[in-house]
mmCIF file of C-alpha atoms in Angstrom:
data_model
loop_
_atom_site.group_PDB
_atom_site.id
_atom_site.type_symbol
_atom_site.label_atom_id
_atom_site.label_comp_id
_atom_site.label_asym_id
_atom_site.label_seq_id
_atom_site.Cartn_x
_atom_site.Cartn_y
_atom_site.Cartn_z
ATOM 1 C CA MET O 810 -21.995 -133.977 29.132
ATOM 2 C CA HIS O 811 -20.240 -130.793 28.076
ATOM 3 C CA GLN O 812 -18.420 -128.985 30.845
ATOM 4 C CA LEU O 813 -19.028 -125.389 31.884
ATOM 5 C CA ALA O 814 -16.575 -123.152 30.009
ATOM 6 C CA ILE O 815 -15.754 -119.697 31.365
ATOM 7 C CA ALA O 816 -12.985 -117.493 29.993
ATOM 8 C CA GLY O 817 -11.355 -120.435 28.259
ATOM 9 C CA GLN O 818 -11.352 -122.712 31.313
ATOM 10 C CA ALA O 819 -13.537 -125.838 31.601
ATOM 11 C CA TYR O 820 -15.212 -126.878 34.858
ATOM 12 C CA ARG O 821 -16.942 -130.143 35.726
ATOM 13 C CA SER O 822 -19.221 -128.553 38.343
ATOM 14 C CA ARG O 823 -21.929 -126.102 37.375
ATOM 15 C CA LEU O 824 -22.428 -125.068 40.999
ATOM 16 C CA LEU O 825 -20.504 -121.991 42.153
ATOM 17 C CA VAL O 826 -20.467 -121.164 45.855
ATOM 18 C CA GLY O 827 -19.624 -118.291 48.165
ATOM 19 C CA THR O 828 -17.515 -118.247 51.300
ATOM 20 C CA GLY O 829 -19.384 -115.816 53.553
ATOM 21 C CA LYS O 830 -21.734 -116.310 56.519
ATOM 22 C CA TYR O 831 -20.258 -119.591 57.817
ATOM 23 C CA LYS O 832 -19.336 -120.008 61.475
ATOM 24 C CA ASP O 833 -15.658 -120.544 60.628
ATOM 25 C CA PHE O 834 -13.277 -121.432 57.822
ATOM 26 C CA ALA O 835 -13.485 -125.142 58.669
ATOM 27 C CA GLU O 836 -17.225 -125.192 58.011
ATOM 28 C CA THR O 837 -16.669 -123.127 54.869
ATOM 29 C CA ARG O 838 -14.275 -125.721 53.474
ATOM 30 C CA ALA O 839 -16.457 -128.673 54.479
ATOM 31 C CA ALA O 840 -19.471 -127.162 52.706
ATOM 32 C CA ILE O 841 -17.452 -126.348 49.588
ATOM 33 C CA ASP O 842 -16.135 -129.908 49.456
ATOM 34 C CA ALA O 843 -19.667 -131.305 49.815
ATOM 35 C CA SER O 844 -20.920 -129.015 47.030
ATOM 36 C CA GLY O 845 -18.318 -130.220 44.553
ATOM 37 C CA ALA O 846 -17.821 -126.608 43.444
ATOM 38 C CA GLU O 847 -14.620 -125.666 41.661
ATOM 39 C CA ILE O 848 -15.267 -121.906 41.456
ATOM 40 C CA VAL O 849 -15.451 -120.210 44.845
ATOM 41 C CA THR O 850 -16.368 -116.542 45.186
ATOM 42 C CA VAL O 851 -14.793 -114.287 47.828
ATOM 43 C CA ALA O 852 -15.967 -110.843 48.962
ATOM 44 C CA ILE O 853 -12.752 -108.824 48.889
ATOM 45 C CA ARG O 854 -14.116 -106.065 51.117
ATOM 46 C CA ARG O 855 -15.191 -108.521 53.821
ATOM 47 C CA THR O 856 -12.746 -111.418 53.708
ATOM 48 C CA ASN O 857 -8.999 -111.502 54.289
ATOM 49 C CA ILE O 858 -7.079 -113.097 51.412
ATOM 50 C CA GLY O 859 -3.785 -111.479 52.325
ATOM 51 C CA GLN O 860 -4.571 -107.788 52.626
ATOM 52 C CA ASP O 861 -4.425 -108.110 56.459
ATOM 53 C CA ALA O 862 -1.315 -110.068 57.381
ATOM 54 C CA GLY O 863 -2.299 -110.351 61.050
ATOM 55 C CA GLN O 864 -5.618 -112.117 60.495
ATOM 56 C CA PRO O 865 -6.591 -115.650 59.433
ATOM 57 C CA ASN O 866 -6.387 -115.984 55.657
ATOM 58 C CA LEU O 867 -9.261 -117.669 53.811
ATOM 59 C CA LEU O 868 -6.819 -118.922 51.197
ATOM 60 C CA ASP O 869 -5.281 -121.230 53.798
ATOM 61 C CA ALA O 870 -8.637 -123.050 53.985
ATOM 62 C CA VAL O 871 -9.587 -122.616 50.326
ATOM 63 C CA PRO O 872 -6.282 -122.662 48.428
ATOM 64 C CA PRO O 873 -6.029 -121.320 44.859
ATOM 65 C CA SER O 874 -4.115 -124.489 43.960
ATOM 66 C CA ARG O 875 -7.323 -126.451 44.528
ATOM 67 C CA PHE O 876 -10.083 -123.960 43.642
ATOM 68 C CA THR O 877 -10.618 -121.149 41.160
ATOM 69 C CA ILE O 878 -10.959 -118.075 43.363
ATOM 70 C CA LEU O 879 -13.545 -115.620 42.083
ATOM 71 C CA PRO O 880 -13.063 -112.252 43.836
ATOM 72 C CA ASN O 881 -16.246 -110.206 43.996
ATOM 73 C CA THR O 882 -17.189 -106.634 44.769
ATOM 74 C CA ALA O 883 -19.941 -107.272 47.327
ATOM 75 C CA GLY O 884 -20.496 -104.079 49.312
ATOM 76 C CA CYS O 885 -19.642 -101.733 46.445
ATOM 77 C CA TYR O 886 -22.210 -99.105 45.449
ATOM 78 C CA THR O 887 -20.311 -97.227 42.722
ATOM 79 C CA ALA O 888 -18.395 -98.230 39.625
ATOM 80 C CA ASP O 889 -15.246 -96.571 40.972
ATOM 81 C CA ASP O 890 -15.351 -98.585 44.221
ATOM 82 C CA ALA O 891 -15.896 -101.819 42.319
ATOM 83 C CA VAL O 892 -13.011 -101.172 39.932
ATOM 84 C CA ARG O 893 -10.639 -100.262 42.785
ATOM 85 C CA THR O 894 -11.632 -103.392 44.700
ATOM 86 C CA LEU O 895 -10.936 -105.697 41.762
ATOM 87 C CA ARG O 896 -7.611 -104.052 41.012
ATOM 88 C CA LEU O 897 -6.615 -104.870 44.610
ATOM 89 C CA ALA O 898 -7.890 -108.438 44.207
ATOM 90 C CA ARG O 899 -5.829 -108.927 41.062
ATOM 91 C CA GLU O 900 -2.711 -107.844 42.935
ATOM 92 C CA LEU O 901 -3.448 -110.158 45.863
ATOM 93 C CA LEU O 902 -4.083 -113.090 43.512
ATOM 94 C CA ASP O 903 -0.931 -112.636 41.416
ATOM 95 C CA GLY O 904 -2.573 -111.162 38.341
ATOM 96 C CA HIS O 905 -5.607 -113.481 38.317
ATOM 97 C CA PRO O 906 -8.020 -111.820 35.814
ATOM 98 C CA LEU O 907 -11.286 -113.684 36.546
ATOM 99 C CA CYS O 908 -13.640 -111.665 38.734
ATOM 100 C CA LYS O 909 -17.267 -111.199 39.684
ATOM 101 C CA LEU O 910 -18.577 -107.669 39.359
ATOM 102 C CA GLU O 911 -21.521 -106.514 41.422
ATOM 103 C CA VAL O 912 -22.477 -102.888 41.998
ATOM 104 C CA LEU O 913 -25.392 -102.605 44.392
ATOM 105 C CA GLY O 914 -28.174 -100.048 44.313
ATOM 106 C CA ASP O 915 -29.090 -99.906 47.991
ATOM 107 C CA PRO O 916 -28.231 -101.759 51.213
ATOM 108 C CA GLN O 917 -31.800 -102.983 51.811
ATOM 109 C CA SER O 918 -32.658 -104.839 48.615
ATOM 110 C CA LEU O 919 -29.080 -105.325 47.305
ATOM 111 C CA PHE O 920 -30.585 -104.977 43.837
ATOM 112 C CA PRO O 921 -27.969 -104.181 41.178
ATOM 113 C CA ASN O 922 -27.353 -100.612 40.082
ATOM 114 C CA MET O 923 -27.268 -101.291 36.372
ATOM 115 C CA PRO O 924 -25.927 -97.936 35.075
ATOM 116 C CA GLU O 925 -22.951 -98.217 37.448
ATOM 117 C CA THR O 926 -22.564 -101.920 36.643
ATOM 118 C CA LEU O 927 -22.339 -101.200 32.912
ATOM 119 C CA LYS O 928 -19.811 -98.413 33.551
ATOM 120 C CA ALA O 929 -17.615 -100.629 35.742
ATOM 121 C CA ALA O 930 -17.834 -103.553 33.309
ATOM 122 C CA ALA O 931 -16.594 -101.421 30.431
ATOM 123 C CA THR O 932 -13.587 -100.205 32.457
ATOM 124 C CA LEU O 933 -12.685 -103.665 33.729
ATOM 125 C CA VAL O 934 -12.887 -105.328 30.320
ATOM 126 C CA LYS O 935 -10.605 -102.632 28.892
ATOM 127 C CA GLU O 936 -8.124 -103.372 31.701
ATOM 128 C CA GLY O 937 -7.990 -107.056 30.828
ATOM 129 C CA PHE O 938 -10.279 -108.502 33.485
ATOM 130 C CA ALA O 939 -12.444 -111.530 32.670
ATOM 131 C CA VAL O 940 -15.701 -110.205 34.079
ATOM 132 C CA MET O 941 -18.574 -112.316 35.341
ATOM 133 C CA VAL O 942 -21.325 -109.868 36.200
ATOM 134 C CA TYR O 943 -24.263 -109.837 38.624
ATOM 135 C CA CYS O 944 -27.189 -108.103 36.954
ATOM 136 C CA SER O 945 -30.933 -107.622 36.916
ATOM 137 C CA ASP O 946 -33.045 -110.098 34.961
ATOM 138 C CA ASP O 947 -33.421 -107.555 32.142
ATOM 139 C CA PRO O 948 -32.621 -109.255 28.820
ATOM 140 C CA ILE O 949 -31.631 -105.969 27.140
ATOM 141 C CA GLN O 950 -29.096 -105.019 29.794
ATOM 142 C CA ALA O 951 -27.782 -108.588 29.965
ATOM 143 C CA LYS O 952 -27.103 -108.385 26.215
ATOM 144 C CA MET O 953 -25.384 -105.021 26.673
ATOM 145 C CA LEU O 954 -23.045 -106.565 29.244
ATOM 146 C CA GLU O 955 -22.252 -109.417 26.865
ATOM 147 C CA GLU O 956 -21.507 -106.942 24.073
ATOM 148 C CA ILE O 957 -19.157 -104.994 26.375
ATOM 149 C CA GLY O 958 -17.159 -108.231 26.660
ATOM 150 C CA CYS O 959 -18.239 -109.846 29.932
ATOM 151 C CA VAL O 960 -17.479 -113.587 30.002
ATOM 152 C CA ALA O 961 -20.696 -114.534 31.863
ATOM 153 C CA VAL O 962 -23.924 -112.795 32.825
ATOM 154 C CA MET O 963 -25.402 -113.575 36.235
ATOM 155 C CA PRO O 964 -29.029 -112.455 36.566
ATOM 156 C CA LEU O 965 -30.665 -112.652 39.967
ATOM 157 C CA ALA O 966 -33.466 -115.155 40.521
ATOM 158 C CA SER O 967 -34.729 -113.028 43.408
ATOM 159 C CA LEU O 968 -33.104 -110.694 45.928
ATOM 160 C CA ILE O 969 -29.733 -111.628 47.438
ATOM 161 C CA GLY O 970 -30.203 -113.690 50.576
ATOM 162 C CA SER O 971 -33.993 -113.857 50.202
ATOM 163 C CA GLY O 972 -34.304 -117.573 49.429
ATOM 164 C CA MET O 973 -37.401 -116.747 47.372
ATOM 165 C CA GLY O 974 -36.355 -118.859 44.402
ATOM 166 C CA ILE O 975 -36.934 -118.007 40.739
ATOM 167 C CA LEU O 976 -39.610 -115.333 40.570
ATOM 168 C CA ASN O 977 -39.484 -114.580 36.832
ATOM 169 C CA PRO O 978 -38.561 -117.638 34.771
ATOM 170 C CA TRP O 979 -39.755 -115.935 31.576
ATOM 171 C CA ASN O 980 -37.134 -113.187 31.785
ATOM 172 C CA LEU O 981 -34.452 -115.778 32.472
ATOM 173 C CA ARG O 982 -35.493 -117.682 29.358
ATOM 174 C CA LEU O 983 -35.248 -114.510 27.288
ATOM 175 C CA ILE O 984 -31.715 -113.946 28.579
ATOM 176 C CA ILE O 985 -30.720 -117.585 27.996
ATOM 177 C CA ASP O 986 -32.170 -117.688 24.481
ATOM 178 C CA ASN O 987 -30.250 -114.562 23.427
ATOM 179 C CA ALA O 988 -26.924 -115.118 25.200
ATOM 180 C CA LYS O 989 -23.721 -116.360 23.606
ATOM 181 C CA VAL O 990 -21.913 -116.444 26.970
ATOM 182 C CA PRO O 991 -22.779 -118.565 30.023
ATOM 183 C CA VAL O 992 -25.858 -117.515 31.999
ATOM 184 C CA ILE O 993 -25.484 -118.250 35.693
ATOM 185 C CA VAL O 994 -28.300 -117.591 38.148
ATOM 186 C CA ASP O 995 -26.934 -115.523 41.007
ATOM 187 C CA ALA O 996 -28.962 -114.724 44.133
ATOM 188 C CA GLY O 997 -32.276 -115.872 45.525
ATOM 189 C CA VAL O 998 -31.903 -119.663 45.543
ATOM 190 C CA GLY O 999 -33.305 -121.109 48.774
ATOM 191 C CA THR O 1000 -33.267 -124.865 48.383
ATOM 192 C CA ALA O 1001 -32.250 -127.629 45.987
ATOM 193 C CA SER O 1002 -35.435 -127.496 43.918
ATOM 194 C CA ASP O 1003 -34.738 -123.830 43.084
ATOM 195 C CA ALA O 1004 -31.340 -124.812 41.713
ATOM 196 C CA THR O 1005 -32.936 -127.630 39.733
ATOM 197 C CA ILE O 1006 -35.498 -125.276 38.178
ATOM 198 C CA ALA O 1007 -32.762 -122.840 37.152
ATOM 199 C CA MET O 1008 -30.887 -125.614 35.397
ATOM 200 C CA GLU O 1009 -34.055 -127.033 33.785
ATOM 201 C CA LEU O 1010 -34.675 -123.590 32.270
ATOM 202 C CA GLY O 1011 -31.331 -123.898 30.498
ATOM 203 C CA CYS O 1012 -29.042 -121.874 32.763
ATOM 204 C CA ASP O 1013 -25.392 -122.855 32.503
ATOM 205 C CA GLY O 1014 -24.846 -122.763 36.251
ATOM 206 C CA VAL O 1015 -25.997 -121.486 39.632
ATOM 207 C CA LEU O 1016 -24.112 -119.411 42.194
ATOM 208 C CA MET O 1017 -25.217 -119.397 45.821
ATOM 209 C CA ASN O 1018 -24.027 -118.624 49.318
ATOM 210 C CA THR O 1019 -26.779 -117.910 51.855
ATOM 211 C CA ALA O 1020 -28.886 -120.918 50.883
ATOM 212 C CA ILE O 1021 -26.050 -123.182 52.011
ATOM 213 C CA ALA O 1022 -24.439 -121.144 54.790
ATOM 214 C CA HIS O 1023 -27.740 -120.355 56.544
ATOM 215 C CA ALA O 1024 -29.181 -123.864 56.285
ATOM 216 C CA GLN O 1025 -29.508 -125.700 59.592
ATOM 217 C CA ASN O 1026 -26.947 -128.182 58.270
ATOM 218 C CA PRO O 1027 -24.813 -126.314 55.727
ATOM 219 C CA VAL O 1028 -22.711 -129.303 54.692
ATOM 220 C CA LEU O 1029 -25.761 -131.465 54.019
ATOM 221 C CA MET O 1030 -27.448 -128.631 52.116
ATOM 222 C CA ALA O 1031 -24.316 -128.209 50.000
ATOM 223 C CA SER O 1032 -24.579 -131.864 49.036
ATOM 224 C CA ALA O 1033 -28.277 -131.403 48.193
ATOM 225 C CA MET O 1034 -27.468 -128.399 46.000
ATOM 226 C CA LYS O 1035 -24.869 -130.384 44.110
ATOM 227 C CA LYS O 1036 -27.451 -133.057 43.307
ATOM 228 C CA GLY O 1037 -30.111 -130.477 42.439
ATOM 229 C CA VAL O 1038 -27.869 -128.765 39.888
ATOM 230 C CA GLU O 1039 -26.849 -132.080 38.352
ATOM 231 C CA ALA O 1040 -30.456 -133.314 38.136
ATOM 232 C CA GLY O 1041 -31.645 -130.070 36.562
ATOM 233 C CA ARG O 1042 -28.901 -130.147 33.960
ATOM 234 C CA GLU O 1043 -29.682 -133.747 33.014
ATOM 235 C CA ALA O 1044 -33.404 -132.977 32.762
ATOM 236 C CA PHE O 1045 -32.686 -129.981 30.505
ATOM 237 C CA LEU O 1046 -30.519 -132.091 28.213
ATOM 238 C CA ALA O 1047 -33.059 -134.941 28.214
ATOM 239 C CA GLY O 1048 -35.927 -132.698 27.113
ATOM 240 C CA ARG O 1049 -39.097 -132.911 29.159
ATOM 241 C CA MET O 1050 -42.384 -134.281 27.857
ATOM 242 C CA ALA O 1051 -44.971 -131.845 26.550
ATOM 243 C CA ARG O 1052 -47.398 -130.451 29.108
ATOM 244 C CA LYS O 1053 -51.067 -131.451 28.726
ATOM 245 C CA LEU O 1054 -54.129 -130.172 30.511
ATOM 246 C CA TYR O 1055 -55.316 -133.741 30.962
ATOM 247 C CA SER O 1056 -54.067 -137.144 29.891
ATOM 248 C CA ALA O 1057 -56.288 -138.077 26.951
ATOM 249 C CA ASP O 1058 -53.384 -139.999 25.448
ATOM 250 C CA PRO O 1059 -52.686 -143.265 27.274
ATOM 251 C CA SER O 1060 -49.148 -143.691 28.491
ATOM 252 C CA SER O 1061 -48.997 -147.114 26.810
ATOM 253 C CA PRO O 1062 -50.090 -147.930 23.241
ATOM 254 C CA THR O 1063 -53.514 -149.542 22.882
ATOM 255 C CA ALA O 1064 -52.918 -151.396 19.620
ATOM 256 C CA GLY O 1065 -52.615 -155.132 20.016
ATOM 257 C CA LEU O 1066 -54.182 -155.314 23.487
ATOM 258 C CA ILE O 1067 -55.492 -158.748 24.447
ATOM 259 C CA GLY O 1068 -59.182 -158.998 23.645
ATOM 260 C CA SER O 1069 -59.247 -156.010 21.299
#
């Protein structure tokens, strides 16, 4: 099967995972290993990757030599804050251009502020960043982000950390059908079947954090998510049977039956 291609780099895994909310870095690494993820997102405003020399460094547990580090702007509520945060991340990661942009609208829902997101995306693309962008499930704004030059659009399935699953599959399909860049569901996945549904819809990948980190057994859930993404991708490529209200057509041919 074709690999996931983002900003000119190919990845075997279509599951992207976060690094927050675990009890310690050891559990973080164990869950990432179980997930099979190659792209690992890091909240620059909440996690030390070298900006605080006196504190444990996440990169010791999740080294850039082994994983593609995807710095994100979680906790940013303006375009200016997001741009400043990613400029810092690029310095800390030796010029690494790949990033995940998210500009939030409010601290309760964590829904994206799309005007500020579009503004930040335009600035970052001009500065040479390869921008993967968290956005609403609005197909028009997703297309605008693609046209700005973002390398992937990442519509939410439902609110960040809610575990509510995919609430509007029809909007996701509109985004998928019109996108020429990868579409990666970001936010709202609660369990493996949610990840499978996202992939069956035709998404190129799924990003999650809370669904794994807040599971009773995060490492086991990470393994389940890996399988869910893989199963959904295979089902999408296989092409499901047509839906029928009832089964008037027998599942086996009737011609040539004994006694007929």
